[in-house]
Coordinates of C-alpha atoms and ligand atoms in Angstrom, one line a residue:
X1 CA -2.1 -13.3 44.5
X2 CA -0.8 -11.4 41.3
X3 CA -4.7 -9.9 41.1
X4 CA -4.0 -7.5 44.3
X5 CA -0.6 -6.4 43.3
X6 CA -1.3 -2.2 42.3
X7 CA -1.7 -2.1 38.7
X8 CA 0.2 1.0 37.6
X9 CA 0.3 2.6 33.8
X10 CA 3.3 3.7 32.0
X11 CA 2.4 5.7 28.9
X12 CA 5.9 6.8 27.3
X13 CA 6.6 9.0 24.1
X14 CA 6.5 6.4 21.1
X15 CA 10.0 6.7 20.2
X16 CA 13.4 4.7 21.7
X17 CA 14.9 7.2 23.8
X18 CA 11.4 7.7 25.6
X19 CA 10.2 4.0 25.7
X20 CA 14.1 2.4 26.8
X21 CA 13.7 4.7 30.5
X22 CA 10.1 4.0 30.7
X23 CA 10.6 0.6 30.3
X24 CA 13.7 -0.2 32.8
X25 CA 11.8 1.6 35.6
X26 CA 8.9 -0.2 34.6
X27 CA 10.5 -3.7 35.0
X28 CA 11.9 -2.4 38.2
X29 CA 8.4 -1.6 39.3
X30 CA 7.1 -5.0 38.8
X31 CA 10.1 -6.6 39.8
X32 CA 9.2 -5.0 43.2
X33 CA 5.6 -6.2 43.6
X34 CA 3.7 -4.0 41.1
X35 CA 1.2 -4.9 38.1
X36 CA 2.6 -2.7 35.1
X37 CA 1.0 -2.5 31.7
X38 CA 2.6 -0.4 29.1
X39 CA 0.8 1.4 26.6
X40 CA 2.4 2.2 23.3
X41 CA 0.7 4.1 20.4
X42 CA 0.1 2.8 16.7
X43 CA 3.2 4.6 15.6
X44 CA 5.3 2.5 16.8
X45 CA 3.4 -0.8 16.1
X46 CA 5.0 -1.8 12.8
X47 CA 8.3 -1.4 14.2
X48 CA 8.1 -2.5 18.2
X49 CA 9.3 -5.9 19.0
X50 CA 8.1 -6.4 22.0
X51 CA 10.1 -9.7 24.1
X52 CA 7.4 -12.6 25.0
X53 CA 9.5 -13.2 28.3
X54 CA 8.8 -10.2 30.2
X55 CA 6.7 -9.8 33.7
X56 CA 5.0 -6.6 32.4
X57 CA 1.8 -6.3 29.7
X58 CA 2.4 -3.8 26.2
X59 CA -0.6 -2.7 25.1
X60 CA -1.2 -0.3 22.2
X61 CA -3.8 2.7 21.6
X62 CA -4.1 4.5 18.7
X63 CA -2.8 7.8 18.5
X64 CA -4.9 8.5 15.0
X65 CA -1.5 7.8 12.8
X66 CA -3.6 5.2 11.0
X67 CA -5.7 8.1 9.3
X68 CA -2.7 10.3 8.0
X69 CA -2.6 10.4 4.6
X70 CA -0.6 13.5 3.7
X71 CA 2.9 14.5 5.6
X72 CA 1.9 16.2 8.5
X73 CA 3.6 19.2 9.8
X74 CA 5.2 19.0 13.2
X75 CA 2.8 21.2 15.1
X76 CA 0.1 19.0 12.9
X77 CA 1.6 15.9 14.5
X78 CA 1.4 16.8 17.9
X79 CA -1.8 18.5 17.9
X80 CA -3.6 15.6 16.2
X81 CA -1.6 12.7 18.4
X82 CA -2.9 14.7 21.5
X83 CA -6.6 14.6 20.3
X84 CA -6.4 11.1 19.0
X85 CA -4.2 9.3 22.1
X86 CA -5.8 11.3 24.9
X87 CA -9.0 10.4 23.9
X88 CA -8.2 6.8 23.4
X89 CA -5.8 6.8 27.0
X90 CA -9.4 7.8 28.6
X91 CA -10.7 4.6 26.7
X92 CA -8.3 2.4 27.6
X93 CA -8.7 3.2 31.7
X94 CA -12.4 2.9 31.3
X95 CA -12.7 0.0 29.2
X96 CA -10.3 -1.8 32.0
X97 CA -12.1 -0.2 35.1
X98 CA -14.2 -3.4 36.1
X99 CA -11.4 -6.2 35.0
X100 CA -8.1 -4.7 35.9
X101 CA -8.3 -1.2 37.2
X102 CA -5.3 0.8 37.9
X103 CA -4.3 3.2 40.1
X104 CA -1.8 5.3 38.7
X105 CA -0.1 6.8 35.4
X106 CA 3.1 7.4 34.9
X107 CA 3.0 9.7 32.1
X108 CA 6.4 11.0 29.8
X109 CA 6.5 14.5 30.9
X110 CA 6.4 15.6 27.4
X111 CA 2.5 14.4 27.0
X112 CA 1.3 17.0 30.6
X113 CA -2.1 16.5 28.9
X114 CA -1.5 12.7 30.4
X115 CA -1.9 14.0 33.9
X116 CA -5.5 15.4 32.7
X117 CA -6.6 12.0 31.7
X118 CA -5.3 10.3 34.7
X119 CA -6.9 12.7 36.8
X120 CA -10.4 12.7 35.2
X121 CA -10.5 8.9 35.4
X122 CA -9.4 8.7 39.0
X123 CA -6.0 7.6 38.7
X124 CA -2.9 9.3 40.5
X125 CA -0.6 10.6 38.0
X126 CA 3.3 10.3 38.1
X127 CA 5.5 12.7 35.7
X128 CA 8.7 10.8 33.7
X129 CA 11.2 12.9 32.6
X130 CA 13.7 11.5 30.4
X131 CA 15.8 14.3 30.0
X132 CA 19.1 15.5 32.3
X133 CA 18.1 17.7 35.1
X134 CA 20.0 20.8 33.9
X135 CA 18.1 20.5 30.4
X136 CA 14.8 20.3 32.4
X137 CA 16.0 23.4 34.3
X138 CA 16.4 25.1 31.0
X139 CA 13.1 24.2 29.7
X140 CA 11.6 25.4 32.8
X141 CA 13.4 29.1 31.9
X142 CA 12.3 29.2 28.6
X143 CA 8.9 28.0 30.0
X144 CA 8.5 31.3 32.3
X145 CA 10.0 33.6 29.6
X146 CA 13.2 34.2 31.3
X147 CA 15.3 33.1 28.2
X148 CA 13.7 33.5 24.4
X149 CA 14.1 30.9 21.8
X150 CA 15.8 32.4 19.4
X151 CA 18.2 33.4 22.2
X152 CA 19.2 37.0 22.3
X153 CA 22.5 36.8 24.6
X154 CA 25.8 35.2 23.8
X155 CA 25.9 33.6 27.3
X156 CA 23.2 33.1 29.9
X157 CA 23.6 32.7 33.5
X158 CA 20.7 30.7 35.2
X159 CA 19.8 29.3 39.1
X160 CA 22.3 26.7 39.6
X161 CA 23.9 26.3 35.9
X162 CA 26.8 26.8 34.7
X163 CA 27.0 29.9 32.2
X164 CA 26.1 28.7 28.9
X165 CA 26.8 29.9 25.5
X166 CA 24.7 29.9 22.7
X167 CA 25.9 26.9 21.6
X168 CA 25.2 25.0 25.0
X169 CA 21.9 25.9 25.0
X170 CA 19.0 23.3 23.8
X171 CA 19.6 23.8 19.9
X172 CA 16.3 24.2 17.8
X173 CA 17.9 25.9 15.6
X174 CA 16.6 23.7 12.5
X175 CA 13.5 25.4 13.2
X176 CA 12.1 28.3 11.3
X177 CA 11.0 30.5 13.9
X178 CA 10.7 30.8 18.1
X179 CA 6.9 30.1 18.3
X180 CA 8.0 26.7 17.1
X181 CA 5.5 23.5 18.7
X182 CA 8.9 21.7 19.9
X183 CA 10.3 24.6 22.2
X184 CA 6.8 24.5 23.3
X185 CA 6.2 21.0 23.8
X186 CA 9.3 20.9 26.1
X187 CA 8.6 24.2 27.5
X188 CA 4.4 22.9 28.4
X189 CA 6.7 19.8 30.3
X190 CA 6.0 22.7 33.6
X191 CA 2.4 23.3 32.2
X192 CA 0.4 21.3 34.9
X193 CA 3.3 20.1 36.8
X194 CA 2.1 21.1 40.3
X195 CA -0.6 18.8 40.2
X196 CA 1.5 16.2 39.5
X197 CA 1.1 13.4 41.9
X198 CA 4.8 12.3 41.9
X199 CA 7.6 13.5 39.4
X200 CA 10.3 11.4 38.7
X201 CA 13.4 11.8 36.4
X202 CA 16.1 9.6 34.6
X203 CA 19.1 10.9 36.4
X204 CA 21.2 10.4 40.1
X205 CA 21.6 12.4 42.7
X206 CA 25.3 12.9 42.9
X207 CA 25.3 13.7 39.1
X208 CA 23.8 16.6 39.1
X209 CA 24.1 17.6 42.4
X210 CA 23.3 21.3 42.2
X211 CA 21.1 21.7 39.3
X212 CA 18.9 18.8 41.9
X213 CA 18.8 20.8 44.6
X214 CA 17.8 23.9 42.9
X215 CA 14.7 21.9 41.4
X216 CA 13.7 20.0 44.5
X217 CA 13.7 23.2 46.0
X218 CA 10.6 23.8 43.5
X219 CA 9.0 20.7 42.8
X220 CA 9.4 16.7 44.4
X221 CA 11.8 15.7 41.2
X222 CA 12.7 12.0 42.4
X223 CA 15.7 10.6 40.8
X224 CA 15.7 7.5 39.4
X225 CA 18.3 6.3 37.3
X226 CA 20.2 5.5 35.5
X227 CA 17.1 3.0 34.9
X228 CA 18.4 0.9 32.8
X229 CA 20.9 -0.4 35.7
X230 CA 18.2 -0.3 39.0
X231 CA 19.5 -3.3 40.6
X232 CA 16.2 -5.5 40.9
X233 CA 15.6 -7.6 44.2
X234 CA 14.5 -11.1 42.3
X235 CA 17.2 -13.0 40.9
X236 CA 15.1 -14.5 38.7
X237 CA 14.3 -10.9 37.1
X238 CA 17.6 -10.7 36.4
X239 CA 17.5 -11.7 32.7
X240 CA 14.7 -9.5 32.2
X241 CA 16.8 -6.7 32.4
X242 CA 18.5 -6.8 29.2
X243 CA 14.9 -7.6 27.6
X244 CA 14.1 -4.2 25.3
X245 CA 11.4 -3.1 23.1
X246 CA 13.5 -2.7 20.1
X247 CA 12.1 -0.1 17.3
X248 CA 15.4 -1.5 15.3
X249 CA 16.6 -4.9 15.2
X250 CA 19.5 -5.0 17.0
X251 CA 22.6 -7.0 15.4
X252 CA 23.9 -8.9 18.9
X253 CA 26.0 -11.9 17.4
X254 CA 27.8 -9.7 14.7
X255 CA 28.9 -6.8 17.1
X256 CA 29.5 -9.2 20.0
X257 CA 31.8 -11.1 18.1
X258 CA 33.4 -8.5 16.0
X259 CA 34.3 -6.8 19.3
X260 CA 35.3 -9.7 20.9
X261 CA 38.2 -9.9 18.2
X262 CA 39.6 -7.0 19.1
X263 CA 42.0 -6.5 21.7
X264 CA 41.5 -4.3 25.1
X265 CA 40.4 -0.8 24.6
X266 CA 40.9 -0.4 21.0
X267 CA 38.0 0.6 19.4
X268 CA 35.8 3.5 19.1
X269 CA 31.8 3.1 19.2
X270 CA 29.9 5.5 17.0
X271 CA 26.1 6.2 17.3
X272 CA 23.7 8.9 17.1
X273 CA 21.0 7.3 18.5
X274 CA 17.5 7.1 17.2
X275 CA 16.1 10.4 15.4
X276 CA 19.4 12.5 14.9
X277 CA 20.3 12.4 11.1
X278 CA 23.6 14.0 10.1
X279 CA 24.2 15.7 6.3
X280 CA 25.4 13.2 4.0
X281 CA 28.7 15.6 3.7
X282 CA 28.8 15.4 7.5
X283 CA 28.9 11.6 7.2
X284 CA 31.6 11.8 5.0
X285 CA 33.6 13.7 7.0
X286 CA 32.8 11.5 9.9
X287 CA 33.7 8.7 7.7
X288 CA 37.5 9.9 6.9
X289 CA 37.9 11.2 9.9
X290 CA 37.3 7.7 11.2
X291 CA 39.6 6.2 8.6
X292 CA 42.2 8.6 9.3
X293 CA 42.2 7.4 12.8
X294 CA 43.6 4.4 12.2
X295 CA 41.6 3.1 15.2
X296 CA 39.2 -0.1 15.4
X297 CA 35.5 1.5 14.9
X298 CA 32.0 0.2 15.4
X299 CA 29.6 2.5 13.4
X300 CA 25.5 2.5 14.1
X301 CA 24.1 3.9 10.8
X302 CA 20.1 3.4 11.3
X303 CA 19.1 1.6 7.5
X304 CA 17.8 5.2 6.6
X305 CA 21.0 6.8 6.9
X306 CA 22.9 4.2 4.7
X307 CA 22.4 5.4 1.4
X308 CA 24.3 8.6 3.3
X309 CA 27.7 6.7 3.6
X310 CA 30.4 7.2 0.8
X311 CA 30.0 4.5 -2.1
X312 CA 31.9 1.3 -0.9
X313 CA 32.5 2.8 2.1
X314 CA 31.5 -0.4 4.1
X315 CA 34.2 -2.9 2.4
X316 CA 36.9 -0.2 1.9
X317 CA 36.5 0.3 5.3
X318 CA 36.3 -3.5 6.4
X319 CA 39.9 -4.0 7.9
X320 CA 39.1 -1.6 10.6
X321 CA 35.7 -0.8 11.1
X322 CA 32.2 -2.8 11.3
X323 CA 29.0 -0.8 10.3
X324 CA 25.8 -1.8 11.8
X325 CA 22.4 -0.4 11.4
X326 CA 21.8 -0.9 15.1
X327 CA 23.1 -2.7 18.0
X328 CA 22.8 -3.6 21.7
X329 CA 24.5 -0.6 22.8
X330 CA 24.4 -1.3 26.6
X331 CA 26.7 -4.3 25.9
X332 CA 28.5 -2.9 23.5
X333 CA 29.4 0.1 25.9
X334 CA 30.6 -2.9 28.4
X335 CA 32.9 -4.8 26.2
X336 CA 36.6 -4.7 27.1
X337 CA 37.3 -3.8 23.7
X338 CA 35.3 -0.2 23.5
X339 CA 37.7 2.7 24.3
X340 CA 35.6 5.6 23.6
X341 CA 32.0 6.6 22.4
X342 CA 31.2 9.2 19.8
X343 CA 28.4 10.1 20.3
X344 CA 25.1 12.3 19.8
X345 CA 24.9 12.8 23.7
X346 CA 21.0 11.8 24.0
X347 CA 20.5 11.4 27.3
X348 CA 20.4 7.5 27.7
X349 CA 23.4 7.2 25.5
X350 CA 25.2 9.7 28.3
X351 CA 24.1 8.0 31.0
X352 CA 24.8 4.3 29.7
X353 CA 28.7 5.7 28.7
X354 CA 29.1 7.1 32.3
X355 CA 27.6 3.6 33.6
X356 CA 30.0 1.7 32.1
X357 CA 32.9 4.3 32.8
X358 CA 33.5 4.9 29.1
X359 CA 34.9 8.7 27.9
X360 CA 33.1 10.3 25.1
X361 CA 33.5 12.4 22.3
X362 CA 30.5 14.4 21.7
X363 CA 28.8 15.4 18.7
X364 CA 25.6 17.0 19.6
X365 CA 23.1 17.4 17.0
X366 CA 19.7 19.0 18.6
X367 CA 17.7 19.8 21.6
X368 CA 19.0 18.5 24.8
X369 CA 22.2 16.9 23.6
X370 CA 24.0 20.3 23.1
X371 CA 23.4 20.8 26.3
X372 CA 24.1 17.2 27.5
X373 CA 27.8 18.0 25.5
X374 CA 28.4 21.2 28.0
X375 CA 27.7 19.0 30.7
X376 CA 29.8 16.0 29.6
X377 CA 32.9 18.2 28.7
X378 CA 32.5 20.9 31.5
X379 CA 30.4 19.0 34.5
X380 CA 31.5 15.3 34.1
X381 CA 34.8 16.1 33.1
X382 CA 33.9 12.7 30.7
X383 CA 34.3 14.0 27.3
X384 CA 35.7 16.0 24.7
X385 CA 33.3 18.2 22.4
X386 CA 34.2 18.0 18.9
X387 CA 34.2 21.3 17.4
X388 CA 32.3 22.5 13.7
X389 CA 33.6 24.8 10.9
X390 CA 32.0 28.4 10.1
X391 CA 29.5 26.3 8.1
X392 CA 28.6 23.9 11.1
X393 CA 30.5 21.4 9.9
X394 CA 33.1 18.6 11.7
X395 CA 36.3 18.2 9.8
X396 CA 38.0 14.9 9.1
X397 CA 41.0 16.4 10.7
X398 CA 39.1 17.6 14.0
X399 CA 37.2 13.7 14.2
X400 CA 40.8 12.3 13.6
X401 CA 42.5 14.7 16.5
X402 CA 39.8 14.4 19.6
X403 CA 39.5 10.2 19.1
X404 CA 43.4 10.1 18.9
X405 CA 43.2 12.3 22.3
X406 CA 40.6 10.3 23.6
X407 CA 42.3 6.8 22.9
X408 CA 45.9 7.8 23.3
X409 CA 46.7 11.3 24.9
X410 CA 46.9 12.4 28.3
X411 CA 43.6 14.1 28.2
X412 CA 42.1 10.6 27.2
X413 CA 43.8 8.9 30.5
X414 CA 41.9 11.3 32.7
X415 CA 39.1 11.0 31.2
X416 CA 38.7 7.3 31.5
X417 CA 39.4 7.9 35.2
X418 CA 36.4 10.6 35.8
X419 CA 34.4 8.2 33.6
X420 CA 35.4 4.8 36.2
X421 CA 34.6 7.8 39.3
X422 CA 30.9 8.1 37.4
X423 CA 30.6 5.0 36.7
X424 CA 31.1 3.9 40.6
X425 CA 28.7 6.1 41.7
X426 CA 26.0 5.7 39.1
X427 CA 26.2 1.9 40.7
X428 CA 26.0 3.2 44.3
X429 CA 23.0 5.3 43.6
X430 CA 21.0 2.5 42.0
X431 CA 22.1 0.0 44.4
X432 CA 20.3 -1.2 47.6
X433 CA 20.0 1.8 49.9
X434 CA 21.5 4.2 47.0
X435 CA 19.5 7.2 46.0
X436 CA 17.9 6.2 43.3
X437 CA 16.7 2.7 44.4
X438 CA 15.5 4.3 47.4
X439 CA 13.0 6.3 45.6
X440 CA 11.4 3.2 43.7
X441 CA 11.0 2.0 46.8
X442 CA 9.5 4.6 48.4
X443 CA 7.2 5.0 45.4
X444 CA 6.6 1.6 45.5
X445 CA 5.9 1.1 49.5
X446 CA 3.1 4.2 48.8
X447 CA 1.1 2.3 46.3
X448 CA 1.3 -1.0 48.4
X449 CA -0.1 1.5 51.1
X450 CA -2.7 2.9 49.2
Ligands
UPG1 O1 22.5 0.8 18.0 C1 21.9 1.3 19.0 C2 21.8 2.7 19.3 C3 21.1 3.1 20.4 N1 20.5 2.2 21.2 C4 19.8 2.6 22.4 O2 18.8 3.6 22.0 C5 18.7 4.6 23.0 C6 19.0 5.9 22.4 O3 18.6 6.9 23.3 P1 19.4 8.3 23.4 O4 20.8 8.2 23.5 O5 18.7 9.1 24.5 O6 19.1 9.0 22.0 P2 17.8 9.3 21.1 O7 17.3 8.0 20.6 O8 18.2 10.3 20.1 O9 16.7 9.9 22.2 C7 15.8 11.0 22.2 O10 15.4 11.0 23.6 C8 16.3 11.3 24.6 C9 15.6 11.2 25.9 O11 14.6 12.2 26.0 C10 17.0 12.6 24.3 O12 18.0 12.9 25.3 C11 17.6 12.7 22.9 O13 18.1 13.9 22.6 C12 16.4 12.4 21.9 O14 16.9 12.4 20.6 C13 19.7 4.2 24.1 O15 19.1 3.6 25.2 C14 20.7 3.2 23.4 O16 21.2 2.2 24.3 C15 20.7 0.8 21.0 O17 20.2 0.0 21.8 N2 21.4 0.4 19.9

């Protein structure tokens, strides 16, 4: 019977924090009676690991990186991985149009040329945004001109926000100047959003309560996350959920049982996700400031970032801290033994923490997660926001201060307890008849229909 299930697309952006959403609610997807082929782009195809053991197809397309011989700049990048993965997206629907057609594509709502394609081969098309609501409703501002990047006011007041400073806003401040091909690529998310068939987004209801109905006011947003936890209704699907496509090799027996060592909520996780790279002087700071903690630490540092670390720092540092160059975070952020995550606030990373009711300390680096860090310490009541020197850097001292907060003050005890609130309902929204689950079904009940 698996011929007649609805074969659906997913087409996420080729990097983790894009493909890890796409991925959840595409297992969800099958788990509930879909076909669903993912299709990755040549970038990532050195580095993908992609399990045997899962219900859903990965396919690849070239996206022209095979032909780059010079480094590219950004606006370079994106302009030739639209020409080159459009085209070949187009390919790939035709080429599979007698064998194994599909009806829609859920598209990451960064590529809005996607919906184009889709719609030109006669296939529905479904918007993915991986990014927080509030960030999206940012976007969407700088998108119709009502706030400028570089941003002219100290504080801006938007539709259902919270005033944000400067520093709350998405930070491209990296870049050289406001016409910069990021702010636009995030901005163009709205570009052809109306004719989007469905839109969905990686967050819950009850999260982001107002910000939500401010945008659903505008557009069908569907929430449905946090993916990575949609309860699925097979129990035989049920190891496929911790299943990933790994762009790193993720060090499971080493953190498990380093962690397992440890007693009860005594150790702090450290990660800044997959792009973010801090100033070696910034990673020395972080690394005292750890130190000086006295605290148990686990410490993601990508294998690029190593040669960052202070010499020796690894076996100097051995008694209390393990350094990893990646790991499976969503268990990690379960264990008994993790007190608190410092973290870069991407947006998965956020919502795993609040999933597993564990407080943060942020350390935003760019784009959303500045934002994400208003949220966290301001919305979610979850966090504490570390806070940079006249030169934009994090102290030893100030690292030292908000973990010993976190871990042992008062402030830390009511965090944990907003962070065990979240973490109940993130569970209730993804559970049968919660808000999130409910939309998958919906969405899936309307393709079984079609
Ligand atoms: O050792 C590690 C570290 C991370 N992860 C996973 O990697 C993902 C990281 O995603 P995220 O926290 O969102 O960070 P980035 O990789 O930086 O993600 C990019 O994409 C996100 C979604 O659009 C944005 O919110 C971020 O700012 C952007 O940098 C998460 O699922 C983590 O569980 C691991 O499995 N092991």
């Amino acid at each position: 019977m698996a011929d007649n299930k609805p074969h659906i697309l997913v087409f996420p952006f080729p990097a983790q924090g894009h493909i890890n959403p796409a991925l959840d609610f595409s297992k969800c997807l099958a788990a509930n009676g879909l076909k669903v082929t993912i299709i990755l782009t040549t970038m990532v195809s050195k580095s993908a690991q992609v399990p045997s053991n899962i219900s859903i197809s990965v396919e690849m397309i070239s996206d022209g990186s095979e032909e780059v011989k010079e480094q590219e700049s950004i606006e370079g990048f994106f302009k030739r991985f639209k020409a080159a993965a459009s085209q070949n997206l187009a390919k790939f629907i035709q080429e599979r149009r007698e064998t194994c057609p599909a009806k829609v594509l859920v598209y990451d709502s960064t590529m809005p040329w996607a919906l184009d394609v889709a719609h030109q081969e006669g296939l529905l098309g479904a918007s993915f945004f991986t990014q927080a609501s509030g960030v999206c409703a940012v976007y969407y501002h700088l998108y119709t001109g009502l706030i400028k990047f570089p941003y002219e006011d100290s504080e801006v007041m938007l539709p259902s926000l919270t005033p944000l400073g400067v520093n709350d806003l998405p930070c491209f401040s990296f870049l050289p100047d406001s016409n910069n091909s990021i702010v636009k690529q995030l901005a163009d998310q709205f570009l052809n959003l109306e004719e989007a068939d469905w839109i969905f987004i990686n967050t819950f209801d009850k999260l982001e309560y107002e910000v939500l109905n401010w945008i659903t006011s505008r557009w069908p947003f569907k929430t449905v996350g946090p993916t990575f936890s949609l309860t699925y209704p097979e129990k035989e699907l049920t190891n496929e959920r911790t299943q990933k496509i790994n762009l790193f090799e993720p060090n499971y027996e080493e953190s498990m049982k380093w962690l397992d060592s440890r007693e009860i909520g005594s150790v702090v996780y450290v990660s800044f996700g997959s792009v973010a790279s801090l100033k070696e002087q910034q990673m020395e700071e972080l690394a005292h400031g750890l130190m000086m903690s006295n605290c148990y630490f686990l410490w993601v540092v990508r294998a690029s970032e190593e040669n960052k670390l202070p010499q020796n720092f690894t076996s100097m540092a051995s008694e209390k801290g393990l350094v990893l160059n990646w790991c499976p975070q969503t268990d990690v952020l379960d264990h008994r033994a993790v007190a608190c995550f410092m973290t870069h606030c991407g947006w998965n990373s956020t919502l795993e923490a609040l999933s597993s009711g564990v407080p943060l300390i942020a350390m935003p680096q760019w784009v959303d997660q500045t934002t994400n860090s208003k949220l966290i310490e301001d919305e979610f009541n979850v966090g504490l926001r570390v806070k940079a020197d006249e030169n934009g850097l994090v102290r030893r001292e100030e690292i030292e201060m908000c973990i010993k907060q976190v871990i042992q003050g008062e402030k830390g005890k009511k965090l944990k307890e907003s962070a065990g609130k979240w973490k109940e309902l993130a569970k209730e929204a993804v559970d049968k008849g919660g808000s999130s689950a409910t939309n998958v079904k919906d969405f899936v009940s309307e393709l079984l229909n079609l």
